[in-house]
Amino acid sequence: MIFSSALIENAVNEFARLPGIGKKTALRLVLHLLKQDPAQVKLFGEVVTRMRDQIKFCKICHNVSDQEICSICSNPSRNKALVCVVENIRDVMAIENTQQFNGTYHVLGGIISPIDGVGPEQLNIYSLVDRVQQQGIEEIIMALSPTIEGDTTIYYLSKKLKEFPVKITTIARGIAFGGELEYADEMTLARSISNRLPLESYVQK
Amino acid sequence: MIFSSALIENAVNEFARLPGIGKKTALRLVLHLLKQDPAQVKLFGEVVTRMRDQIKFCKICHNVSDQEICSICSNPSRNKALVCVVENIRDVMAIENTQQFNGTYHVLGGIISPIDGVGPEQLNIYSLVDRVQQQGIEEIIMALSPTIEGDTTIYYLSKKLKEFPVKITTIARGIAFGGELEYADEMTLARSISNRLPLESYVQK
């Protein structure tokens, strides 16, 4: 692409570094910003820079936070004895969006994956063990992806936590609402049959 | 979407203002930036802000420029007697990318469209007439979209320029390279038959 302005070329290149944004999309975004008020564009730049500069990670659960302790961990109405272990902050948001979970979280920051060079020591596992040891946690829900890496991580964590009096559960696997039975993979279908539920619990939902 | 951080929420909202970027994509971009070095994110913000603050529009052709006069108008090897009239700066880039055009441009900044409330007075038409009047322009190529608005604008401009000794041409319409005849619209097909070319000119290309 040939630009007649270095200012525009630099801005396009910066946008094109973002994931899923190619040069053409980047140009479209830059030409859009060019039509905006300079104060508005300045605000955009400031908000993005400030976000990266000032963001903190919660000292308890490692979720993103504006303070040392995140708004979930510092909320007195959340159940601190119930901890949901997730891979990343996106999972926290997904569960928060359901508005059905009243416990707290523990963000591992990844998942055990030898292929990608991610071992237990790269993850926030010691702090989870510390929390269980010191803060009277009653139940840990493993909300990890149903992959080999997820299952490996669940297995590793459950071994680490074996010595403590904590109940370990995993989120239910099964056919998604609206999902067609014939397109479900065999493993999910098999698990959803072996973990079948009494009809009453289905009707309740 | 529920965010546990106002910093992230603000950044997501800013990204989601951009065209074609929804909340989910905005979140993906923000989480990507969160993993980058703060200095890199700061650079991103600065480059975008600087682009909007310092961009100029060429006093001759209204193209975007880092200086008062753009790099095309100030290039002594470009043919100043040949001016290509386009709707916007994106069209300038498209033509520049072909690396086949050695003239200069005139960016109208839009196209006459009564439905959208765009009349001749909103466009850079007077400055085009001035250029023709004062700078010895020999040929004007109308490179506007083949729509009713484009044709209206061409008609309006040609009437405005009628009194000057300038040759007015339009870009060739026809079946695009790689285009299938049967899928071409009737107007394009009809024009491409009535404007048929001798075989020699086809072989030359």
CSV table of C-alpha atoms in Angstrom, one decimal:
chain,number,residue,atom,x,y,z
A,1,MET,CA,0.0,0.0,0.0
A,2,ILE,CA,1.3,3.4,-0.9
A,3,PHE,CA,0.6,6.3,1.5
A,4,SER,CA,1.1,9.9,0.8
A,5,SER,CA,1.4,10.7,4.5
A,6,ALA,CA,3.8,9.1,7.0
A,7,LEU,CA,1.4,10.0,9.8
A,8,ILE,CA,-1.3,7.9,8.3
A,9,GLU,CA,1.1,5.1,7.4
A,10,ASN,CA,2.3,4.9,11.0
A,11,ALA,CA,-1.2,4.8,12.4
A,12,VAL,CA,-2.3,2.1,9.9
A,13,ASN,CA,0.8,0.0,10.8
A,14,GLU,CA,-0.1,0.3,14.6
A,15,PHE,CA,-3.7,-0.8,14.0
A,16,ALA,CA,-2.5,-3.6,11.8
A,17,ARG,CA,-0.5,-5.1,14.7
A,18,LEU,CA,-3.7,-5.9,16.5
A,19,PRO,CA,-5.0,-9.4,16.1
A,20,GLY,CA,-7.5,-10.0,13.3
A,21,ILE,CA,-6.9,-6.5,11.8
A,22,GLY,CA,-5.2,-6.4,8.4
A,23,LYS,CA,-3.9,-3.4,6.5
A,24,LYS,CA,-7.2,-2.7,4.8
A,25,THR,CA,-9.3,-2.8,8.0
A,26,ALA,CA,-6.6,-0.7,9.7
A,27,LEU,CA,-6.9,1.9,6.9
A,28,ARG,CA,-10.6,2.0,7.3
A,29,LEU,CA,-10.3,2.6,11.0
A,30,VAL,CA,-7.7,5.3,10.5
A,31,LEU,CA,-9.8,7.1,7.9
A,32,HIS,CA,-12.7,6.9,10.3
A,33,LEU,CA,-10.7,8.5,13.1
A,34,LEU,CA,-9.5,11.2,10.6
A,35,LYS,CA,-13.1,12.3,10.3
A,36,GLN,CA,-13.6,12.5,14.1
A,37,ASP,CA,-12.9,15.5,16.3
A,38,PRO,CA,-9.2,15.7,17.4
A,39,ALA,CA,-10.3,15.8,21.1
A,40,GLN,CA,-12.2,12.5,20.6
A,41,VAL,CA,-9.2,10.8,19.0
A,42,LYS,CA,-7.0,12.1,21.8
A,43,LEU,CA,-9.4,10.6,24.3
A,44,PHE,CA,-9.2,7.3,22.5
A,45,GLY,CA,-5.4,7.3,22.7
A,46,GLU,CA,-5.4,8.3,26.3
A,47,VAL,CA,-8.0,5.8,27.5
A,48,VAL,CA,-6.1,2.9,25.8
A,49,THR,CA,-2.7,4.1,27.2
A,50,ARG,CA,-4.1,4.6,30.7
A,51,MET,CA,-5.8,1.2,30.6
A,52,ARG,CA,-2.4,-0.5,30.1
A,53,ASP,CA,-0.5,1.7,32.5
A,54,GLN,CA,-2.8,1.6,35.4
A,55,ILE,CA,-4.3,-1.9,35.2
A,56,LYS,CA,-3.5,-4.1,38.2
A,57,PHE,CA,-4.0,-7.8,38.8
A,58,CYS,CA,-5.9,-8.7,42.0
A,59,LYS,CA,-3.5,-10.0,44.7
A,60,ILE,CA,-6.0,-12.7,45.7
A,61,CYS,CA,-7.5,-14.0,42.5
A,62,HIS,CA,-5.2,-12.5,39.7
A,63,ASN,CA,-8.2,-11.1,37.9
A,64,VAL,CA,-7.7,-7.7,36.2
A,65,SER,CA,-8.6,-4.9,38.6
A,66,ASP,CA,-8.4,-1.1,39.1
A,67,GLN,CA,-7.3,-1.6,42.7
A,68,GLU,CA,-4.9,-4.0,44.5
A,69,ILE,CA,-7.9,-6.3,45.3
A,70,CYS,CA,-10.5,-6.7,42.6
A,71,SER,CA,-14.2,-5.7,42.9
A,72,ILE,CA,-15.3,-9.3,43.1
A,73,CYS,CA,-12.8,-10.3,45.9
A,74,SER,CA,-13.6,-7.1,47.9
A,75,ASN,CA,-17.4,-7.5,47.5
A,76,PRO,CA,-18.7,-8.6,51.0
A,77,SER,CA,-21.8,-10.3,49.5
A,78,ARG,CA,-19.7,-12.8,47.4
A,79,ASN,CA,-19.1,-16.2,48.9
A,80,LYS,CA,-15.4,-16.4,49.7
A,81,ALA,CA,-15.6,-20.1,50.5
A,82,LEU,CA,-16.5,-21.0,46.9
A,83,VAL,CA,-13.8,-20.5,44.4
A,84,CYS,CA,-14.1,-21.0,40.6
A,85,VAL,CA,-10.8,-21.8,38.9
A,86,VAL,CA,-10.6,-20.5,35.4
A,87,GLU,CA,-7.9,-20.2,32.7
A,88,ASN,CA,-8.1,-16.4,32.0
A,89,ILE,CA,-10.0,-13.2,32.6
A,90,ARG,CA,-12.2,-13.7,29.6
A,91,ASP,CA,-13.6,-16.8,31.4
A,92,VAL,CA,-14.3,-14.6,34.4
A,93,MET,CA,-16.3,-12.3,32.3
A,94,ALA,CA,-18.2,-15.1,30.6
A,95,ILE,CA,-19.2,-16.5,34.0
A,96,GLU,CA,-20.0,-13.0,35.4
A,97,ASN,CA,-22.2,-12.4,32.4
A,98,THR,CA,-24.4,-15.3,33.4
A,99,GLN,CA,-25.1,-13.4,36.7
A,100,GLN,CA,-25.6,-16.9,38.3
A,101,PHE,CA,-22.4,-17.3,40.2
A,102,ASN,CA,-22.0,-15.8,43.7
A,103,GLY,CA,-18.6,-17.1,44.6
A,104,THR,CA,-15.1,-15.8,43.8
A,105,TYR,CA,-12.5,-16.7,41.2
A,106,HIS,CA,-9.0,-17.9,40.8
A,107,VAL,CA,-7.4,-17.0,37.4
A,108,LEU,CA,-4.7,-19.5,36.5
A,109,GLY,CA,-3.3,-17.3,33.7
A,110,GLY,CA,-3.2,-20.3,31.4
A,111,ILE,CA,-3.4,-24.0,31.3
A,112,ILE,CA,-0.8,-26.8,31.6
A,113,SER,CA,0.3,-27.4,28.0
A,114,PRO,CA,3.7,-29.0,27.5
A,115,ILE,CA,3.5,-28.4,23.7
A,116,ASP,CA,3.3,-24.7,24.3
A,117,GLY,CA,5.9,-24.9,27.1
A,118,VAL,CA,3.5,-24.0,29.8
A,119,GLY,CA,4.1,-25.9,33.0
A,120,PRO,CA,2.6,-25.6,36.5
A,121,GLU,CA,5.2,-23.1,37.6
A,122,GLN,CA,4.1,-20.6,35.0
A,123,LEU,CA,0.6,-20.6,36.4
A,124,ASN,CA,-1.0,-19.1,39.5
A,125,ILE,CA,-1.1,-22.5,41.3
A,126,TYR,CA,0.9,-21.8,44.4
A,127,SER,CA,-1.3,-18.9,45.3
A,128,LEU,CA,-4.4,-21.2,44.9
A,129,VAL,CA,-2.9,-23.7,47.3
A,130,ASP,CA,-2.1,-20.9,49.7
A,131,ARG,CA,-5.7,-19.7,49.5
A,132,VAL,CA,-7.1,-23.1,50.2
A,133,GLN,CA,-4.6,-23.6,53.1
A,134,GLN,CA,-5.2,-20.3,54.8
A,135,GLN,CA,-8.7,-19.0,53.9
A,136,GLY,CA,-11.1,-21.8,54.7
A,137,ILE,CA,-12.2,-22.5,51.2
A,138,GLU,CA,-14.9,-25.1,51.1
A,139,GLU,CA,-15.4,-25.8,47.4
A,140,ILE,CA,-13.3,-25.4,44.3
A,141,ILE,CA,-15.1,-25.5,40.9
A,142,MET,CA,-12.8,-26.4,38.1
A,143,ALA,CA,-14.2,-24.4,35.1
A,144,LEU,CA,-11.5,-25.3,32.6
A,145,SER,CA,-12.0,-26.1,28.9
A,146,PRO,CA,-12.9,-29.8,28.2
A,147,THR,CA,-9.6,-30.4,26.4
A,148,ILE,CA,-6.7,-32.7,27.2
A,149,GLU,CA,-4.8,-29.7,28.6
A,150,GLY,CA,-7.8,-28.7,30.7
A,151,ASP,CA,-8.2,-32.2,32.1
A,152,THR,CA,-4.4,-32.4,32.8
A,153,THR,CA,-4.6,-29.2,34.7
A,154,ILE,CA,-7.6,-30.4,36.7
A,155,TYR,CA,-5.8,-33.6,37.5
A,156,TYR,CA,-2.6,-31.7,38.6
A,157,LEU,CA,-4.6,-29.3,40.8
A,158,SER,CA,-6.7,-32.0,42.4
A,159,LYS,CA,-3.5,-33.9,43.3
A,160,LYS,CA,-2.0,-30.7,44.8
A,161,LEU,CA,-5.2,-30.0,46.8
A,162,LYS,CA,-5.7,-33.6,47.9
A,163,GLU,CA,-4.3,-33.1,51.4
A,164,PHE,CA,-6.7,-30.3,52.2
A,165,PRO,CA,-10.4,-30.7,53.3
A,166,VAL,CA,-11.8,-29.0,50.2
A,167,LYS,CA,-14.5,-30.3,47.9
A,168,ILE,CA,-13.5,-30.3,44.2
A,169,THR,CA,-16.1,-30.2,41.5
A,170,THR,CA,-16.1,-29.5,37.8
A,171,ILE,CA,-18.6,-27.7,35.7
A,172,ALA,CA,-21.1,-30.0,34.0
A,173,ARG,CA,-20.4,-31.2,30.5
A,174,GLY,CA,-23.2,-32.1,28.2
A,175,ILE,CA,-25.2,-31.1,25.2
A,176,ALA,CA,-25.5,-27.3,25.0
A,177,PHE,CA,-29.0,-25.7,25.0
A,178,GLY,CA,-30.1,-25.5,21.4
A,179,GLY,CA,-27.4,-28.0,20.4
A,180,GLU,CA,-28.3,-30.8,18.1
A,181,LEU,CA,-27.6,-34.3,19.4
A,182,GLU,CA,-26.4,-35.7,16.1
A,183,TYR,CA,-23.7,-33.1,15.8
A,184,ALA,CA,-22.3,-33.5,19.3
A,185,ASP,CA,-18.9,-35.2,19.6
A,186,GLU,CA,-18.8,-38.7,21.0
A,187,MET,CA,-17.0,-37.8,24.2
A,188,THR,CA,-19.5,-35.1,25.1
A,189,LEU,CA,-22.4,-37.3,24.2
A,190,ALA,CA,-21.0,-40.2,26.2
A,191,ARG,CA,-20.3,-38.0,29.3
A,192,SER,CA,-23.8,-36.5,29.0
A,193,ILE,CA,-25.3,-40.0,29.1
A,194,SER,CA,-23.2,-41.3,31.9
A,195,ASN,CA,-23.9,-38.1,33.9
A,196,ARG,CA,-27.6,-38.2,33.2
A,197,LEU,CA,-29.8,-36.2,35.6
A,198,PRO,CA,-33.2,-37.1,37.2
A,199,LEU,CA,-36.0,-35.4,35.2
A,200,GLU,CA,-37.0,-33.2,38.2
A,201,SER,CA,-33.7,-31.3,38.0
A,202,TYR,CA,-34.3,-30.7,34.3
A,203,VAL,CA,-37.8,-29.4,34.8
A,204,GLN,CA,-36.6,-27.0,37.5
A,205,LYS,CA,-34.4,-25.2,35.0
B,1,MET,CA,-21.1,-7.3,29.4
B,2,ILE,CA,-20.0,-7.1,33.0
B,3,PHE,CA,-16.4,-5.8,33.6
B,4,SER,CA,-14.7,-5.9,36.9
B,5,SER,CA,-12.4,-3.0,35.8
B,6,ALA,CA,-13.5,0.4,34.7
B,7,LEU,CA,-10.2,0.9,32.9
B,8,ILE,CA,-10.9,-2.1,30.7
B,9,GLU,CA,-14.6,-1.2,30.3
B,10,ASN,CA,-13.6,2.3,29.0
B,11,ALA,CA,-11.0,1.0,26.6
B,12,VAL,CA,-13.5,-1.6,25.3
B,13,ASN,CA,-16.1,1.2,24.8
B,14,GLU,CA,-13.6,3.3,22.9
B,15,PHE,CA,-12.7,0.5,20.5
B,16,ALA,CA,-16.3,-0.4,20.1
B,17,ARG,CA,-17.0,3.1,18.7
B,18,LEU,CA,-14.9,2.2,15.6
B,19,PRO,CA,-16.8,1.1,12.6
B,20,GLY,CA,-17.2,-2.7,12.2
B,21,ILE,CA,-15.9,-3.3,15.7
B,22,GLY,CA,-18.4,-4.7,18.2
B,23,LYS,CA,-18.1,-5.2,21.9
B,24,LYS,CA,-16.6,-8.7,21.6
B,25,THR,CA,-14.0,-7.7,19.1
B,26,ALA,CA,-13.2,-4.7,21.2
B,27,LEU,CA,-12.7,-6.9,24.2
B,28,ARG,CA,-10.4,-9.2,22.2
B,29,LEU,CA,-8.3,-6.2,21.1
B,30,VAL,CA,-8.1,-4.8,24.6
B,31,LEU,CA,-7.1,-8.1,26.1
B,32,HIS,CA,-4.4,-8.3,23.4
B,33,LEU,CA,-3.1,-4.9,24.4
B,34,LEU,CA,-3.1,-5.9,28.0
B,35,LYS,CA,-0.5,-8.6,27.2
B,36,GLN,CA,1.7,-6.1,25.4
B,37,ASP,CA,4.5,-4.0,26.9
B,38,PRO,CA,3.1,-0.7,28.3
B,39,ALA,CA,5.6,1.3,26.2
B,40,GLN,CA,4.2,-0.4,23.0
B,41,VAL,CA,0.7,0.5,24.0
B,42,LYS,CA,1.7,4.0,24.8
B,43,LEU,CA,3.2,4.3,21.3
B,44,PHE,CA,0.0,3.0,19.8
B,45,GLY,CA,-2.0,5.8,21.6
B,46,GLU,CA,0.6,8.4,20.7
B,47,VAL,CA,0.8,7.5,17.0
B,48,VAL,CA,-3.0,7.6,16.6
B,49,THR,CA,-3.4,10.9,18.5
B,50,ARG,CA,-0.5,12.5,16.6
B,51,MET,CA,-2.0,11.4,13.3
B,52,ARG,CA,-5.2,13.2,14.0
B,53,ASP,CA,-3.5,16.3,15.5
B,54,GLN,CA,-0.9,16.8,12.8
B,55,ILE,CA,-2.6,15.7,9.6
B,56,LYS,CA,-3.0,18.4,7.0
B,57,PHE,CA,-5.1,18.5,3.8
B,58,CYS,CA,-3.1,19.6,0.7
B,59,LYS,CA,-3.9,23.2,-0.3
B,60,ILE,CA,-3.9,22.2,-3.9
B,61,CYS,CA,-5.6,18.8,-4.2
B,62,HIS,CA,-7.2,18.3,-0.7
B,63,ASN,CA,-5.4,14.9,-0.3
B,64,VAL,CA,-4.2,14.1,3.2
B,65,SER,CA,-0.7,15.3,3.7
B,66,ASP,CA,2.0,15.8,6.3
B,67,GLN,CA,2.9,19.2,4.8
B,68,GLU,CA,0.8,22.1,3.4
B,69,ILE,CA,1.3,20.7,-0.1
B,70,CYS,CA,1.1,16.9,-0.4
B,71,SER,CA,3.9,14.7,-1.7
B,72,ILE,CA,2.1,14.1,-5.0
B,73,CYS,CA,1.5,17.8,-5.8
B,74,SER,CA,5.0,18.8,-4.7
B,75,ASN,CA,6.6,16.0,-6.8
B,76,PRO,CA,8.3,17.6,-9.8
B,77,SER,CA,8.1,14.5,-11.9
B,78,ARG,CA,4.3,14.3,-11.7
B,79,ASN,CA,2.3,15.7,-14.7
B,80,LYS,CA,0.5,18.8,-13.3
B,81,ALA,CA,-1.5,19.3,-16.5
B,82,LEU,CA,-3.3,16.0,-15.9
B,83,VAL,CA,-5.7,15.9,-13.0
B,84,CYS,CA,-7.7,12.9,-11.8
B,85,VAL,CA,-10.9,13.9,-9.9
B,86,VAL,CA,-11.8,11.4,-7.1
B,87,GLU,CA,-14.3,11.2,-4.4
B,88,ASN,CA,-12.0,10.6,-1.4
B,89,ILE,CA,-8.5,9.9,-0.2
B,90,ARG,CA,-9.2,6.2,-0.3
B,91,ASP,CA,-9.6,6.5,-4.1
B,92,VAL,CA,-6.2,8.3,-4.3
B,93,MET,CA,-4.6,5.4,-2.5
B,94,ALA,CA,-6.3,2.8,-4.8
B,95,ILE,CA,-5.1,4.6,-7.9
B,96,GLU,CA,-1.6,5.2,-6.5
B,97,ASN,CA,-1.4,1.5,-5.7
B,98,THR,CA,-1.7,0.7,-9.4
B,99,GLN,CA,1.6,2.7,-9.9
B,100,GLN,CA,0.3,3.5,-13.4
B,101,PHE,CA,-0.9,7.1,-13.0
B,102,ASN,CA,1.6,9.9,-13.3
B,103,GLY,CA,-0.7,13.0,-13.0
B,104,THR,CA,-2.1,14.7,-10.0
B,105,TYR,CA,-5.4,14.4,-8.1
B,106,HIS,CA,-8.3,16.5,-6.9
B,107,VAL,CA,-10.2,15.1,-4.0
B,108,LEU,CA,-13.8,16.3,-4.0
B,109,GLY,CA,-14.4,15.1,-0.4
B,110,GLY,CA,-17.6,13.4,-1.4
B,111,ILE,CA,-20.1,13.2,-4.2
B,112,ILE,CA,-23.3,15.1,-5.1
B,113,SER,CA,-26.1,13.3,-3.3
B,114,PRO,CA,-29.3,15.2,-2.5
B,115,ILE,CA,-30.6,12.2,-0.4
B,116,ASP,CA,-27.6,12.5,1.9
B,117,GLY,CA,-27.8,16.3,1.8
B,118,VAL,CA,-24.5,16.7,-0.1
B,119,GLY,CA,-24.7,19.5,-2.6
B,120,PRO,CA,-21.9,21.0,-4.8
B,121,GLU,CA,-21.2,23.7,-2.2
B,122,GLN,CA,-20.1,21.0,0.3
B,123,LEU,CA,-17.5,19.7,-2.1
B,124,ASN,CA,-14.1,21.0,-3.2
B,125,ILE,CA,-15.5,22.1,-6.6
B,126,TYR,CA,-14.6,25.8,-6.6
B,127,SER,CA,-10.9,25.0,-6.0
B,128,LEU,CA,-11.0,22.6,-9.0
B,129,VAL,CA,-12.5,25.4,-11.2
B,130,ASP,CA,-9.7,27.7,-9.9
B,131,ARG,CA,-7.0,25.1,-10.7
B,132,VAL,CA,-8.4,24.7,-14.3
B,133,GLN,CA,-8.6,28.5,-14.7
B,134,GLN,CA,-5.2,29.4,-13.4
B,135,GLN,CA,-2.8,26.4,-13.7
B,136,GLY,CA,-3.1,25.4,-17.4
B,137,ILE,CA,-4.7,22.0,-16.8
B,138,GLU,CA,-5.0,20.1,-20.1
B,139,GLU,CA,-7.0,17.0,-19.1
B,140,ILE,CA,-9.4,16.1,-16.2
B,141,ILE,CA,-10.1,12.4,-15.7
B,142,MET,CA,-13.3,11.9,-13.8
B,143,ALA,CA,-12.6,8.8,-11.7
B,144,LEU,CA,-15.9,8.6,-9.8
B,145,SER,CA,-18.0,5.6,-8.9
B,146,PRO,CA,-20.4,4.5,-11.7
B,147,THR,CA,-23.5,5.3,-9.7
B,148,ILE,CA,-26.3,7.8,-10.2
B,149,GLU,CA,-24.6,10.2,-7.8
B,150,GLY,CA,-21.2,9.7,-9.6
B,151,ASP,CA,-22.8,10.5,-12.9
B,152,THR,CA,-24.6,13.5,-11.5
B,153,THR,CA,-21.4,14.8,-10.2
B,154,ILE,CA,-19.6,14.3,-13.5
B,155,TYR,CA,-22.4,16.1,-15.3
B,156,TYR,CA,-22.3,19.0,-12.9
B,157,LEU,CA,-18.5,19.3,-13.1
B,158,SER,CA,-18.5,19.1,-16.9
B,159,LYS,CA,-21.0,21.9,-17.0
B,160,LYS,CA,-18.9,24.1,-14.6
B,161,LEU,CA,-15.7,23.4,-16.7
B,162,LYS,CA,-17.4,23.8,-20.2
B,163,GLU,CA,-16.1,27.3,-20.7
B,164,PHE,CA,-12.4,26.3,-20.2
B,165,PRO,CA,-10.2,24.7,-22.9
B,166,VAL,CA,-9.8,21.5,-20.9
B,167,LYS,CA,-10.3,17.9,-22.1
B,168,ILE,CA,-12.6,15.9,-19.9
B,169,THR,CA,-12.5,12.1,-19.8
B,170,THR,CA,-13.9,9.4,-17.6
B,171,ILE,CA,-12.3,6.1,-16.6
B,172,ALA,CA,-13.2,3.2,-18.7
B,173,ARG,CA,-16.2,1.1,-17.6
B,174,GLY,CA,-16.3,-2.5,-18.5
B,175,ILE,CA,-16.0,-6.1,-17.4
B,176,ALA,CA,-13.3,-6.4,-14.7
B,177,PHE,CA,-10.4,-8.7,-15.3
B,178,GLY,CA,-11.4,-12.1,-14.0
B,179,GLY,CA,-15.0,-11.1,-14.0
B,180,GLU,CA,-17.6,-13.5,-15.5
B,181,LEU,CA,-19.7,-12.1,-18.3
B,182,GLU,CA,-22.9,-13.7,-17.2
B,183,TYR,CA,-22.7,-12.1,-13.7
B,184,ALA,CA,-22.0,-8.5,-15.0
B,185,ASP,CA,-24.9,-6.1,-14.6
B,186,GLU,CA,-26.7,-5.1,-17.8
B,187,MET,CA,-25.5,-1.5,-17.7
B,188,THR,CA,-21.9,-2.4,-17.4
B,189,LEU,CA,-22.2,-5.0,-20.1
B,190,ALA,CA,-24.1,-2.6,-22.4
B,191,ARG,CA,-21.5,0.1,-21.9
B,192,SER,CA,-18.6,-2.4,-22.4
B,193,ILE,CA,-20.2,-3.4,-25.8
B,194,SER,CA,-20.8,0.1,-27.0
B,195,ASN,CA,-17.3,1.2,-25.9
B,196,ARG,CA,-15.7,-1.9,-27.5
B,197,LEU,CA,-12.0,-1.6,-28.4
B,198,PRO,CA,-10.0,-2.8,-31.4
B,199,LEU,CA,-8.3,-6.1,-30.7
B,200,GLU,CA,-4.8,-4.5,-31.0
B,201,SER,CA,-5.3,-2.4,-27.9
B,202,TYR,CA,-6.4,-5.5,-26.0
B,203,VAL,CA,-3.3,-7.5,-27.1
B,204,GLN,CA,-1.1,-4.6,-26.0
B,205,LYS,CA,-2.2,-5.0,-22.5
